[in-house]
Coordinates of C-alpha atoms in Angstrom, one line a residue:
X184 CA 0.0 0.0 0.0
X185 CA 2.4 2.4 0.8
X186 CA 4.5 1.7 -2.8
X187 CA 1.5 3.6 -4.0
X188 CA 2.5 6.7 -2.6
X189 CA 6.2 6.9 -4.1
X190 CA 4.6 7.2 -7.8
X191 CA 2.7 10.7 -6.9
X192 CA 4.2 13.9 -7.7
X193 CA 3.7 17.8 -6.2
X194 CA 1.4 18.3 -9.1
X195 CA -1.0 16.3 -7.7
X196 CA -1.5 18.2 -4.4
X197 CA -3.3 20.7 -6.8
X198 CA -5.5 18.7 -9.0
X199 CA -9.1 19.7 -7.7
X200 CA -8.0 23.2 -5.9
X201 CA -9.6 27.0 -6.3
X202 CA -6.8 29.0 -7.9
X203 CA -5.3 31.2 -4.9
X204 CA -6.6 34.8 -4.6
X205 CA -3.6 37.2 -5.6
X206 CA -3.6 41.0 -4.3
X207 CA -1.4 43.6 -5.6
X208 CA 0.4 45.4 -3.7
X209 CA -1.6 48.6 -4.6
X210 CA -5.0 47.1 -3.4
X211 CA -6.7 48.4 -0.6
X212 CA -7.2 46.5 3.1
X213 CA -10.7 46.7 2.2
X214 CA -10.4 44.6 -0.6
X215 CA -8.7 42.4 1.5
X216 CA -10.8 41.8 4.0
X217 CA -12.8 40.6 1.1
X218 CA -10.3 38.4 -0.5
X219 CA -9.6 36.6 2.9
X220 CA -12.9 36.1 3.5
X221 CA -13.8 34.4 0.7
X222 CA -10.4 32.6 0.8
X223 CA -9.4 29.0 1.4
X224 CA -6.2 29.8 2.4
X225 CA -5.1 31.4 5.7
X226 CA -3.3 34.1 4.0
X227 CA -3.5 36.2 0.5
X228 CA -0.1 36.2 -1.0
X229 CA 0.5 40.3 -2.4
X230 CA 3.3 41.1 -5.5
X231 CA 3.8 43.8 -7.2
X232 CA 2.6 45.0 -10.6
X233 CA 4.0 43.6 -14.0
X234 CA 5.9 46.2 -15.3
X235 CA 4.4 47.1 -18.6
X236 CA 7.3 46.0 -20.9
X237 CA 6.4 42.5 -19.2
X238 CA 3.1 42.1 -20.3
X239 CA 2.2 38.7 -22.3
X240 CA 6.2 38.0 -21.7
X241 CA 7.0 34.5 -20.1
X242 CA 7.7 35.1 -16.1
X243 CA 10.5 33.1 -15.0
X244 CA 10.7 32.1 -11.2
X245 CA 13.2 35.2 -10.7
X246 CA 11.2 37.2 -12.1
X247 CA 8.4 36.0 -10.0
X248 CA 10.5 36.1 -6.8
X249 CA 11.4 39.6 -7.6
X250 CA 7.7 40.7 -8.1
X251 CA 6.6 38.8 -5.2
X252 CA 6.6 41.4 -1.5
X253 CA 4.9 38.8 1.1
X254 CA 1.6 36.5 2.4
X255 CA -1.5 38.9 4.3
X256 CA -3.4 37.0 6.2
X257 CA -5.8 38.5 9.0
X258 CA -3.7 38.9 11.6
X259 CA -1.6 41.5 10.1
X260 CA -5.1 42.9 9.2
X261 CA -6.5 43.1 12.5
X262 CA -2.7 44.4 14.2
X263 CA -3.0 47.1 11.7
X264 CA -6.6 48.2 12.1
X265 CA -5.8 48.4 16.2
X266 CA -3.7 51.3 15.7
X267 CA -4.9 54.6 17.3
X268 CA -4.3 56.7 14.0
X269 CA -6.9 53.9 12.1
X270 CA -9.1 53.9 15.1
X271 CA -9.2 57.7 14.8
X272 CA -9.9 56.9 10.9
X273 CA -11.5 54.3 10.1
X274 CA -12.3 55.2 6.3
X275 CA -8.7 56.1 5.6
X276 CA -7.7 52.6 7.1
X277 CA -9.6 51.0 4.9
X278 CA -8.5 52.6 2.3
X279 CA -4.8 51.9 3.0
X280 CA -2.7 50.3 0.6
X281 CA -1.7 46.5 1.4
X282 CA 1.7 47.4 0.9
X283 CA 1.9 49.1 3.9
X284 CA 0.7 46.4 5.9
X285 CA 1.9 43.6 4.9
X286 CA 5.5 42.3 6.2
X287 CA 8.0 42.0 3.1
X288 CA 9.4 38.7 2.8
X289 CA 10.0 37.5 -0.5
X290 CA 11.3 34.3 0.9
X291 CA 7.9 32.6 1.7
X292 CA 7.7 32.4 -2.0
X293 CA 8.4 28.7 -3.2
X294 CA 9.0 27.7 -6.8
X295 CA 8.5 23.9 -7.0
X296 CA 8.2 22.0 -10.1
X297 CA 5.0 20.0 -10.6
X298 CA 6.6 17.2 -11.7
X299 CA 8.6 17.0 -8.2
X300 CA 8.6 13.6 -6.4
X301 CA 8.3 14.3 -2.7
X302 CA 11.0 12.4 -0.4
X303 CA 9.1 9.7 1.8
X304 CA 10.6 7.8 4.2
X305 CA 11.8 4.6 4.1
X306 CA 10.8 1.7 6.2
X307 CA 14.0 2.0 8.1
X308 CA 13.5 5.4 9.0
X309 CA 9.5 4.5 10.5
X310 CA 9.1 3.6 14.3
X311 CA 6.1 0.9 14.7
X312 CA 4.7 1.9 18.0
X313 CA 2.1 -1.1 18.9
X314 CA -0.7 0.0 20.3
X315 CA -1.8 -1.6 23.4
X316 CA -4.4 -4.6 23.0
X317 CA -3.8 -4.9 19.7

């Protein structure tokens, strides 16, 4: 049963998924609220806009990883909205640009071929722990 596994690929973690929401960075938090609301996933990644010379060109992953600023998910949201100057106004919060809230980190972004195998362990490296009155 387990020899099954070893013939699956990354690719197939995706067959049957929603596309992921994308924000750009220019996007309001009020549009955000939105997008993680509606969201499966517990945060929105948020890149930056394709320059215009870049439009309809292939994106290589550096490219990508250049474009790409971080993940927004609703705790960054809510820490932002607690400020005293957003509590003051709450209209100009909302209207805020997501690039000021969310936390750069262009590492979180992950390039992974689909056609990846995964590395699963052997039976030498798997503990049986029997389970007592079995």
């Amino acid at each position: 049963m387990a020899s099954v596994f070893l013939y699956h690929v990354v690719g197939d973690l995706t067959v049957g998924k929603p596309e992921m929401v994308e924000l750009l960075e220019t996007e309001t938090v009020e549009s955000a609220i939105c997008a993680i609301g509606e969201s499966t996933e517990g945060g929105i990644p948020v890149w930056k806009r394709r320059p215009s010379q870049h439009v309809g060109v292939f994106e290589n992953g550096e490219m990508r990883q250049q474009r790409f600023v971080g993940i927004l998910n609703s705790l960054d949201i809510i820490a932002f909205l607690a400020r005293s100057e957003c509590l003051e106004d709450q209209d100009k919060a909302m209207k805020t640009p997501v690039s000021e809230v969310v936390v750069p980190n262009n590492t979180l972004l992950r390039q992974v071929d689909p056609g990846t195998r995964p590395r699963y362990m052997s039976t030498s490296e798997v503990s049986v722990i029997p389970r007592p009155g079995l």
